[in-house]
Amino acid sequence: MKTIPRRRRSFSLFAFLSVLLTAATLLVGSPANAACGSACNNKDPQVYPSSKPCGGDAITAKTFTSMGRTLQLRYSPSCRTVWARIYGGQSQDKVILERWEGQGTIYTPVLMWEYFGSREWSLMYNDAGTQIRACLQLEWATTPGSRLGCTGHY
């Protein structure tokens, strides 16, 4: 029986594994918008990215309801982004996305959106590694203390 030199066997095994790994990568591929991160900031979740909009796999992570208004914090697992959606909103109601700073009740505003009765959702914000909540401020309210309320953070 003829034996193959050790060096040649190692090279053959390496070449075979390389071809197998390349084929697996091509077959599986990656999602068109896998965690688009900050590239998704301030983009419309219903149309961005054009190949597979983030709104397509969104879930409602948290909800707040008061005075005939329902505020939802929406989350896209594939894009790792959040945005707010409002039902029953009045013209000029304000929606604020806030990042939780990890301690107590300290939040930092990251996106503000004013509802004017057409589009019912805000733009997106990358929430990778952070927790975000959506808050609703009535059109006549001028300070954060006069907010109607917020969703929980997610």
Short mmCIF file of N, CA and C in Angstrom, two decimals:
data_model
loop_
_atom_site.label_atom_id
_atom_site.label_comp_id
_atom_site.label_asym_id
_atom_site.label_seq_id
_atom_site.Cartn_x
_atom_site.Cartn_y
_atom_site.Cartn_z
N MET A 1 0.83 -1.18 0.00
CA MET A 1 0.00 0.00 0.00
C MET A 1 0.88 1.24 0.00
N LYS A 2 0.56 2.16 -0.84
CA LYS A 2 1.34 3.39 -0.97
C LYS A 2 0.83 4.42 0.03
N THR A 3 1.71 5.03 0.80
CA THR A 3 1.31 6.05 1.77
C THR A 3 1.60 7.44 1.22
N ILE A 4 0.74 8.36 1.58
CA ILE A 4 0.90 9.75 1.15
C ILE A 4 1.74 10.45 2.21
N PRO A 5 2.76 11.19 1.78
CA PRO A 5 3.59 11.90 2.76
C PRO A 5 2.73 12.81 3.65
N ARG A 6 3.14 12.94 4.89
CA ARG A 6 2.40 13.71 5.90
C ARG A 6 2.14 15.15 5.44
N ARG A 7 3.14 15.78 4.85
CA ARG A 7 2.99 17.17 4.42
C ARG A 7 1.89 17.30 3.36
N ARG A 8 1.86 16.37 2.42
CA ARG A 8 0.85 16.41 1.36
C ARG A 8 -0.55 16.18 1.94
N ARG A 9 -0.69 15.26 2.92
CA ARG A 9 -1.99 15.01 3.55
C ARG A 9 -2.49 16.27 4.26
N SER A 10 -1.61 16.96 4.97
CA SER A 10 -1.99 18.19 5.68
C SER A 10 -2.46 19.25 4.70
N PHE A 11 -1.73 19.39 3.60
CA PHE A 11 -2.12 20.38 2.60
C PHE A 11 -3.48 20.01 1.99
N SER A 12 -3.67 18.73 1.67
CA SER A 12 -4.94 18.29 1.08
C SER A 12 -6.11 18.54 2.04
N LEU A 13 -5.91 18.25 3.31
CA LEU A 13 -6.95 18.49 4.31
C LEU A 13 -7.24 19.99 4.42
N PHE A 14 -6.20 20.81 4.44
CA PHE A 14 -6.37 22.26 4.51
C PHE A 14 -7.14 22.77 3.29
N ALA A 15 -6.77 22.30 2.10
CA ALA A 15 -7.44 22.73 0.87
C ALA A 15 -8.91 22.31 0.88
N PHE A 16 -9.18 21.07 1.32
CA PHE A 16 -10.56 20.59 1.38
C PHE A 16 -11.39 21.43 2.35
N LEU A 17 -10.85 21.72 3.53
CA LEU A 17 -11.58 22.52 4.52
C LEU A 17 -11.81 23.95 4.03
N SER A 18 -10.84 24.50 3.32
CA SER A 18 -11.00 25.86 2.77
C SER A 18 -12.13 25.91 1.75
N VAL A 19 -12.17 24.92 0.86
CA VAL A 19 -13.24 24.86 -0.14
C VAL A 19 -14.59 24.68 0.55
N LEU A 20 -14.65 23.82 1.55
CA LEU A 20 -15.90 23.57 2.28
C LEU A 20 -16.39 24.83 2.98
N LEU A 21 -15.49 25.56 3.63
CA LEU A 21 -15.85 26.79 4.32
C LEU A 21 -16.34 27.86 3.34
N THR A 22 -15.67 27.99 2.22
CA THR A 22 -16.08 28.96 1.20
C THR A 22 -17.46 28.62 0.66
N ALA A 23 -17.70 27.36 0.38
CA ALA A 23 -19.01 26.94 -0.13
C ALA A 23 -20.11 27.21 0.89
N ALA A 24 -19.84 26.92 2.15
CA ALA A 24 -20.84 27.16 3.20
C ALA A 24 -21.16 28.64 3.31
N THR A 25 -20.15 29.48 3.23
CA THR A 25 -20.36 30.93 3.31
C THR A 25 -21.21 31.42 2.15
N LEU A 26 -20.95 30.92 0.96
CA LEU A 26 -21.71 31.35 -0.21
C LEU A 26 -23.15 30.86 -0.15
N LEU A 27 -23.36 29.65 0.36
CA LEU A 27 -24.72 29.11 0.45
C LEU A 27 -25.54 29.80 1.51
N VAL A 28 -24.95 30.03 2.66
CA VAL A 28 -25.68 30.65 3.77
C VAL A 28 -25.80 32.14 3.55
N GLY A 29 -24.73 32.78 3.18
CA GLY A 29 -24.73 34.23 2.97
C GLY A 29 -24.97 34.95 4.27
N SER A 30 -25.36 36.20 4.15
CA SER A 30 -25.69 36.98 5.34
C SER A 30 -26.90 37.83 5.01
N PRO A 31 -27.68 38.20 6.03
CA PRO A 31 -28.84 39.04 5.76
C PRO A 31 -28.42 40.33 5.09
N ALA A 32 -29.28 40.83 4.24
CA ALA A 32 -28.95 42.04 3.48
C ALA A 32 -28.66 43.23 4.37
N ASN A 33 -29.25 43.29 5.54
CA ASN A 33 -29.08 44.45 6.40
C ASN A 33 -28.65 44.06 7.80
N ALA A 34 -27.88 42.98 7.91
CA ALA A 34 -27.51 42.48 9.23
C ALA A 34 -26.96 43.61 10.09
N ALA A 35 -27.72 43.93 11.12
CA ALA A 35 -27.32 44.93 12.11
C ALA A 35 -26.69 46.15 11.44
N CYS A 36 -27.49 46.92 10.76
CA CYS A 36 -26.96 48.07 10.03
C CYS A 36 -26.42 49.16 10.95
N GLY A 37 -26.67 49.05 12.25
CA GLY A 37 -26.07 49.95 13.23
C GLY A 37 -26.35 51.42 12.97
N SER A 38 -25.34 52.24 13.16
CA SER A 38 -25.54 53.69 13.04
C SER A 38 -25.87 54.12 11.61
N ALA A 39 -25.63 53.25 10.62
CA ALA A 39 -26.02 53.58 9.24
C ALA A 39 -27.54 53.70 9.13
N CYS A 40 -28.27 53.08 10.07
CA CYS A 40 -29.74 53.15 10.07
C CYS A 40 -30.27 54.38 10.81
N ASN A 41 -29.42 55.06 11.57
CA ASN A 41 -29.89 56.22 12.33
C ASN A 41 -30.56 57.24 11.41
N ASN A 42 -31.70 57.75 11.87
CA ASN A 42 -32.46 58.78 11.16
C ASN A 42 -32.95 58.35 9.78
N LYS A 43 -33.15 57.05 9.61
CA LYS A 43 -33.71 56.52 8.36
C LYS A 43 -35.12 55.98 8.63
N ASP A 44 -35.94 55.94 7.60
CA ASP A 44 -37.31 55.44 7.69
C ASP A 44 -37.29 53.91 7.71
N PRO A 45 -37.82 53.28 8.77
CA PRO A 45 -37.78 51.82 8.86
C PRO A 45 -38.63 51.10 7.81
N GLN A 46 -39.55 51.81 7.18
CA GLN A 46 -40.40 51.17 6.18
C GLN A 46 -39.74 51.09 4.80
N VAL A 47 -38.67 51.84 4.59
CA VAL A 47 -38.03 51.84 3.27
C VAL A 47 -36.51 51.63 3.32
N TYR A 48 -35.90 51.62 4.49
CA TYR A 48 -34.44 51.50 4.57
C TYR A 48 -34.07 50.23 5.32
N PRO A 49 -33.07 49.52 4.86
CA PRO A 49 -32.45 49.62 3.54
C PRO A 49 -33.39 49.10 2.47
N SER A 50 -33.20 49.54 1.26
CA SER A 50 -34.14 49.21 0.19
C SER A 50 -34.20 47.71 -0.10
N SER A 51 -33.11 46.99 0.16
CA SER A 51 -33.09 45.55 -0.13
C SER A 51 -34.01 44.77 0.80
N LYS A 52 -34.13 45.19 2.04
CA LYS A 52 -34.99 44.51 3.03
C LYS A 52 -35.24 45.48 4.17
N PRO A 53 -36.29 46.30 4.08
CA PRO A 53 -36.53 47.32 5.10
C PRO A 53 -36.62 46.74 6.51
N CYS A 54 -36.10 47.49 7.46
CA CYS A 54 -36.06 47.05 8.86
C CYS A 54 -37.45 46.82 9.44
N GLY A 55 -38.45 47.53 8.92
CA GLY A 55 -39.81 47.36 9.42
C GLY A 55 -40.40 45.99 9.12
N GLY A 56 -39.79 45.25 8.22
CA GLY A 56 -40.32 43.95 7.81
C GLY A 56 -40.32 42.90 8.90
N ASP A 57 -39.37 42.94 9.81
CA ASP A 57 -39.32 41.93 10.87
C ASP A 57 -39.53 42.54 12.26
N ALA A 58 -40.08 43.74 12.29
CA ALA A 58 -40.22 44.46 13.56
C ALA A 58 -41.23 43.82 14.50
N ILE A 59 -40.95 43.98 15.78
CA ILE A 59 -41.88 43.58 16.83
C ILE A 59 -42.21 44.81 17.66
N THR A 60 -43.33 44.76 18.35
CA THR A 60 -43.64 45.81 19.31
C THR A 60 -43.05 45.37 20.63
N ALA A 61 -41.98 46.04 21.05
CA ALA A 61 -41.26 45.64 22.27
C ALA A 61 -41.94 46.16 23.53
N LYS A 62 -42.45 47.38 23.49
CA LYS A 62 -43.09 48.01 24.65
C LYS A 62 -44.22 48.91 24.16
N THR A 63 -45.22 49.11 25.02
CA THR A 63 -46.38 49.94 24.66
C THR A 63 -46.77 50.83 25.83
N PHE A 64 -47.22 52.03 25.50
CA PHE A 64 -47.78 52.97 26.48
C PHE A 64 -49.07 53.51 25.90
N THR A 65 -50.14 53.54 26.69
CA THR A 65 -51.44 54.04 26.22
C THR A 65 -52.00 55.03 27.22
N SER A 66 -52.48 56.17 26.72
CA SER A 66 -53.13 57.17 27.56
C SER A 66 -53.85 58.19 26.68
N MET A 67 -54.97 58.70 27.16
CA MET A 67 -55.72 59.77 26.49
C MET A 67 -56.00 59.48 25.02
N GLY A 68 -56.34 58.24 24.70
CA GLY A 68 -56.66 57.87 23.32
C GLY A 68 -55.46 57.69 22.42
N ARG A 69 -54.27 57.79 22.96
CA ARG A 69 -53.04 57.64 22.17
C ARG A 69 -52.35 56.34 22.59
N THR A 70 -51.83 55.62 21.62
CA THR A 70 -51.03 54.43 21.90
C THR A 70 -49.66 54.64 21.30
N LEU A 71 -48.65 54.57 22.13
CA LEU A 71 -47.26 54.74 21.70
C LEU A 71 -46.58 53.38 21.80
N GLN A 72 -45.96 52.97 20.71
CA GLN A 72 -45.26 51.69 20.67
C GLN A 72 -43.77 51.92 20.44
N LEU A 73 -42.97 51.15 21.14
CA LEU A 73 -41.54 51.11 20.86
C LEU A 73 -41.34 49.88 19.98
N ARG A 74 -40.94 50.10 18.74
CA ARG A 74 -40.76 49.02 17.77
C ARG A 74 -39.29 48.63 17.71
N TYR A 75 -39.02 47.35 17.43
CA TYR A 75 -37.65 46.84 17.39
C TYR A 75 -37.49 45.90 16.20
N SER A 76 -36.40 46.08 15.46
CA SER A 76 -36.05 45.18 14.36
C SER A 76 -34.86 44.34 14.78
N PRO A 77 -35.04 43.01 14.93
CA PRO A 77 -33.92 42.15 15.30
C PRO A 77 -32.82 42.10 14.24
N SER A 78 -33.19 42.13 12.96
CA SER A 78 -32.15 42.03 11.93
C SER A 78 -31.33 43.31 11.82
N CYS A 79 -31.95 44.46 12.03
CA CYS A 79 -31.24 45.74 11.93
C CYS A 79 -30.68 46.21 13.27
N ARG A 80 -31.19 45.67 14.36
CA ARG A 80 -30.84 46.09 15.72
C ARG A 80 -31.11 47.58 15.89
N THR A 81 -32.33 47.97 15.50
CA THR A 81 -32.74 49.36 15.62
C THR A 81 -34.10 49.44 16.30
N VAL A 82 -34.40 50.62 16.83
CA VAL A 82 -35.71 50.90 17.43
C VAL A 82 -36.29 52.16 16.81
N TRP A 83 -37.60 52.30 16.93
CA TRP A 83 -38.29 53.52 16.54
C TRP A 83 -39.63 53.52 17.25
N ALA A 84 -40.31 54.63 17.19
CA ALA A 84 -41.62 54.75 17.84
C ALA A 84 -42.71 54.76 16.78
N ARG A 85 -43.87 54.24 17.17
CA ARG A 85 -45.06 54.31 16.32
C ARG A 85 -46.21 54.78 17.20
N ILE A 86 -47.03 55.67 16.67
CA ILE A 86 -48.14 56.22 17.46
C ILE A 86 -49.46 56.01 16.73
N TYR A 87 -50.47 55.68 17.51
CA TYR A 87 -51.85 55.59 17.02
C TYR A 87 -52.68 56.56 17.83
N GLY A 88 -53.58 57.27 17.16
CA GLY A 88 -54.44 58.22 17.85
C GLY A 88 -53.74 59.51 18.22
N GLY A 89 -52.57 59.74 17.64
CA GLY A 89 -51.82 60.96 17.94
C GLY A 89 -52.51 62.20 17.41
N GLN A 90 -52.25 63.30 18.05
CA GLN A 90 -52.77 64.60 17.62
C GLN A 90 -51.63 65.37 16.95
N SER A 91 -51.98 66.22 16.02
CA SER A 91 -50.97 67.00 15.32
C SER A 91 -50.07 67.72 16.32
N GLN A 92 -48.80 67.61 16.12
CA GLN A 92 -47.73 68.22 16.91
C GLN A 92 -47.45 67.52 18.24
N ASP A 93 -48.04 66.33 18.49
CA ASP A 93 -47.58 65.53 19.62
C ASP A 93 -46.10 65.23 19.38
N LYS A 94 -45.33 65.20 20.43
CA LYS A 94 -43.89 64.95 20.29
C LYS A 94 -43.56 63.57 20.85
N VAL A 95 -42.72 62.86 20.11
CA VAL A 95 -42.23 61.55 20.54
C VAL A 95 -40.72 61.68 20.70
N ILE A 96 -40.22 61.24 21.83
CA ILE A 96 -38.79 61.33 22.11
C ILE A 96 -38.26 59.93 22.40
N LEU A 97 -37.22 59.52 21.68
CA LEU A 97 -36.52 58.28 22.01
C LEU A 97 -35.39 58.65 22.95
N GLU A 98 -35.29 57.91 24.06
CA GLU A 98 -34.27 58.20 25.06
C GLU A 98 -33.47 56.95 25.38
N ARG A 99 -32.16 57.13 25.52
CA ARG A 99 -31.25 56.04 25.88
C ARG A 99 -31.12 55.99 27.40
N TRP A 100 -31.34 54.81 27.97
CA TRP A 100 -31.17 54.63 29.41
C TRP A 100 -29.69 54.54 29.71
N GLU A 101 -29.24 55.29 30.70
CA GLU A 101 -27.81 55.33 31.02
C GLU A 101 -27.37 54.23 31.98
N GLY A 102 -28.28 53.32 32.32
CA GLY A 102 -27.91 52.17 33.13
C GLY A 102 -28.03 52.35 34.62
N GLN A 103 -28.43 53.53 35.05
CA GLN A 103 -28.57 53.80 36.48
C GLN A 103 -29.86 54.54 36.73
N GLY A 104 -30.65 54.04 37.67
CA GLY A 104 -31.83 54.76 38.11
C GLY A 104 -32.69 55.28 36.99
N THR A 105 -32.95 56.58 37.04
CA THR A 105 -33.86 57.20 36.06
C THR A 105 -33.14 58.18 35.15
N ILE A 106 -31.88 57.93 34.86
CA ILE A 106 -31.11 58.84 34.01
C ILE A 106 -31.24 58.39 32.56
N TYR A 107 -31.83 59.27 31.74
CA TYR A 107 -32.03 59.02 30.31
C TYR A 107 -31.47 60.18 29.50
N THR A 108 -30.98 59.87 28.31
CA THR A 108 -30.47 60.89 27.40
C THR A 108 -31.28 60.86 26.11
N PRO A 109 -31.89 61.99 25.71
CA PRO A 109 -32.64 62.01 24.45
C PRO A 109 -31.70 61.75 23.26
N VAL A 110 -32.13 60.88 22.35
CA VAL A 110 -31.32 60.57 21.17
C VAL A 110 -32.05 60.91 19.86
N LEU A 111 -33.37 61.04 19.92
CA LEU A 111 -34.12 61.35 18.71
C LEU A 111 -35.46 61.97 19.11
N MET A 112 -35.84 63.05 18.44
CA MET A 112 -37.13 63.68 18.70
C MET A 112 -37.90 63.76 17.39
N TRP A 113 -39.18 63.45 17.45
CA TRP A 113 -40.02 63.42 16.26
C TRP A 113 -41.35 64.07 16.58
N GLU A 114 -41.78 64.96 15.73
CA GLU A 114 -43.06 65.63 15.92
C GLU A 114 -44.07 65.05 14.94
N TYR A 115 -45.19 64.60 15.47
CA TYR A 115 -46.23 63.97 14.67
C TYR A 115 -47.11 65.03 14.02
N PHE A 116 -47.30 64.93 12.71
CA PHE A 116 -48.15 65.89 12.00
C PHE A 116 -49.32 65.22 11.29
N GLY A 117 -49.62 63.98 11.64
CA GLY A 117 -50.81 63.33 11.11
C GLY A 117 -50.63 62.49 9.87
N SER A 118 -49.44 62.43 9.30
CA SER A 118 -49.28 61.59 8.11
C SER A 118 -48.58 60.29 8.50
N ARG A 119 -47.28 60.28 8.49
CA ARG A 119 -46.53 59.07 8.86
C ARG A 119 -46.68 58.82 10.36
N GLU A 120 -47.00 57.60 10.75
CA GLU A 120 -47.26 57.30 12.16
C GLU A 120 -46.05 56.73 12.89
N TRP A 121 -44.88 56.79 12.30
CA TRP A 121 -43.70 56.23 12.96
C TRP A 121 -42.54 57.20 12.84
N SER A 122 -41.65 57.10 13.80
CA SER A 122 -40.46 57.96 13.81
C SER A 122 -39.37 57.34 12.93
N LEU A 123 -38.27 58.00 12.86
CA LEU A 123 -37.09 57.45 12.20
C LEU A 123 -36.43 56.47 13.17
N MET A 124 -35.47 55.71 12.68
CA MET A 124 -34.82 54.67 13.48
C MET A 124 -33.63 55.20 14.26
N TYR A 125 -33.28 54.40 15.28
CA TYR A 125 -32.07 54.66 16.06
C TYR A 125 -31.41 53.33 16.38
N ASN A 126 -30.09 53.26 16.21
CA ASN A 126 -29.31 52.06 16.50
C ASN A 126 -29.30 51.83 18.01
N ASP A 127 -29.79 50.68 18.45
CA ASP A 127 -29.82 50.44 19.89
C ASP A 127 -28.86 49.33 20.31
N ALA A 128 -27.92 48.97 19.46
CA ALA A 128 -26.97 47.92 19.81
C ALA A 128 -26.21 48.30 21.08
N GLY A 129 -26.32 47.46 22.10
CA GLY A 129 -25.60 47.69 23.34
C GLY A 129 -26.23 48.73 24.25
N THR A 130 -27.42 49.22 23.92
CA THR A 130 -28.09 50.21 24.76
C THR A 130 -29.54 49.80 24.98
N GLN A 131 -30.20 50.49 25.87
CA GLN A 131 -31.64 50.30 26.07
C GLN A 131 -32.32 51.63 25.82
N ILE A 132 -33.42 51.59 25.09
CA ILE A 132 -34.12 52.79 24.65
C ILE A 132 -35.57 52.72 25.12
N ARG A 133 -36.15 53.89 25.38
CA ARG A 133 -37.59 53.98 25.62
C ARG A 133 -38.15 55.09 24.74
N ALA A 134 -39.46 55.05 24.53
CA ALA A 134 -40.15 56.10 23.76
C ALA A 134 -41.06 56.86 24.71
N CYS A 135 -41.03 58.18 24.63
CA CYS A 135 -41.87 59.02 25.49
C CYS A 135 -42.78 59.89 24.63
N LEU A 136 -43.94 60.20 25.18
CA LEU A 136 -44.93 61.01 24.48
C LEU A 136 -45.15 62.30 25.24
N GLN A 137 -45.00 63.39 24.52
CA GLN A 137 -45.23 64.72 25.09
C GLN A 137 -46.33 65.37 24.27
N LEU A 138 -47.37 65.85 24.92
CA LEU A 138 -48.48 66.46 24.20
C LEU A 138 -48.04 67.74 23.51
N GLU A 139 -48.73 68.09 22.45
CA GLU A 139 -48.33 69.24 21.62
C GLU A 139 -48.24 70.54 22.40
N TRP A 140 -49.00 70.70 23.43
CA TRP A 140 -48.98 71.96 24.19
C TRP A 140 -47.99 71.93 25.34
N ALA A 141 -47.44 70.74 25.65
CA ALA A 141 -46.48 70.63 26.76
C ALA A 141 -45.11 71.09 26.30
N THR A 142 -44.40 71.78 27.16
CA THR A 142 -43.11 72.34 26.76
C THR A 142 -41.93 71.80 27.54
N THR A 143 -42.16 71.05 28.61
CA THR A 143 -41.04 70.54 29.41
C THR A 143 -41.16 69.03 29.56
N PRO A 144 -40.01 68.34 29.73
CA PRO A 144 -40.05 66.89 29.92
C PRO A 144 -40.92 66.46 31.10
N GLY A 145 -41.03 67.30 32.12
CA GLY A 145 -41.86 66.97 33.27
C GLY A 145 -43.34 66.95 32.95
N SER A 146 -43.72 67.53 31.83
CA SER A 146 -45.14 67.56 31.46
C SER A 146 -45.48 66.48 30.43
N ARG A 147 -44.65 65.48 30.35
CA ARG A 147 -44.91 64.38 29.43
C ARG A 147 -46.12 63.59 29.86
N LEU A 148 -46.77 63.00 28.88
CA LEU A 148 -47.90 62.12 29.16
C LEU A 148 -47.39 60.80 29.73
N GLY A 149 -46.28 60.31 29.23
CA GLY A 149 -45.69 59.07 29.74
C GLY A 149 -44.72 58.45 28.76
N CYS A 150 -44.16 57.31 29.17
CA CYS A 150 -43.15 56.62 28.37
C CYS A 150 -43.41 55.12 28.36
N THR A 151 -42.90 54.46 27.34
CA THR A 151 -42.88 53.00 27.33
C THR A 151 -41.78 52.57 28.30
N GLY A 152 -41.72 51.31 28.60
CA GLY A 152 -40.56 50.80 29.32
C GLY A 152 -39.37 50.80 28.38
N HIS A 153 -38.16 50.67 28.93
CA HIS A 153 -37.00 50.62 28.02
C HIS A 153 -36.77 49.19 27.56
N TYR A 154 -36.19 49.09 26.37
CA TYR A 154 -35.95 47.79 25.74
C TYR A 154 -34.58 47.82 25.11
#
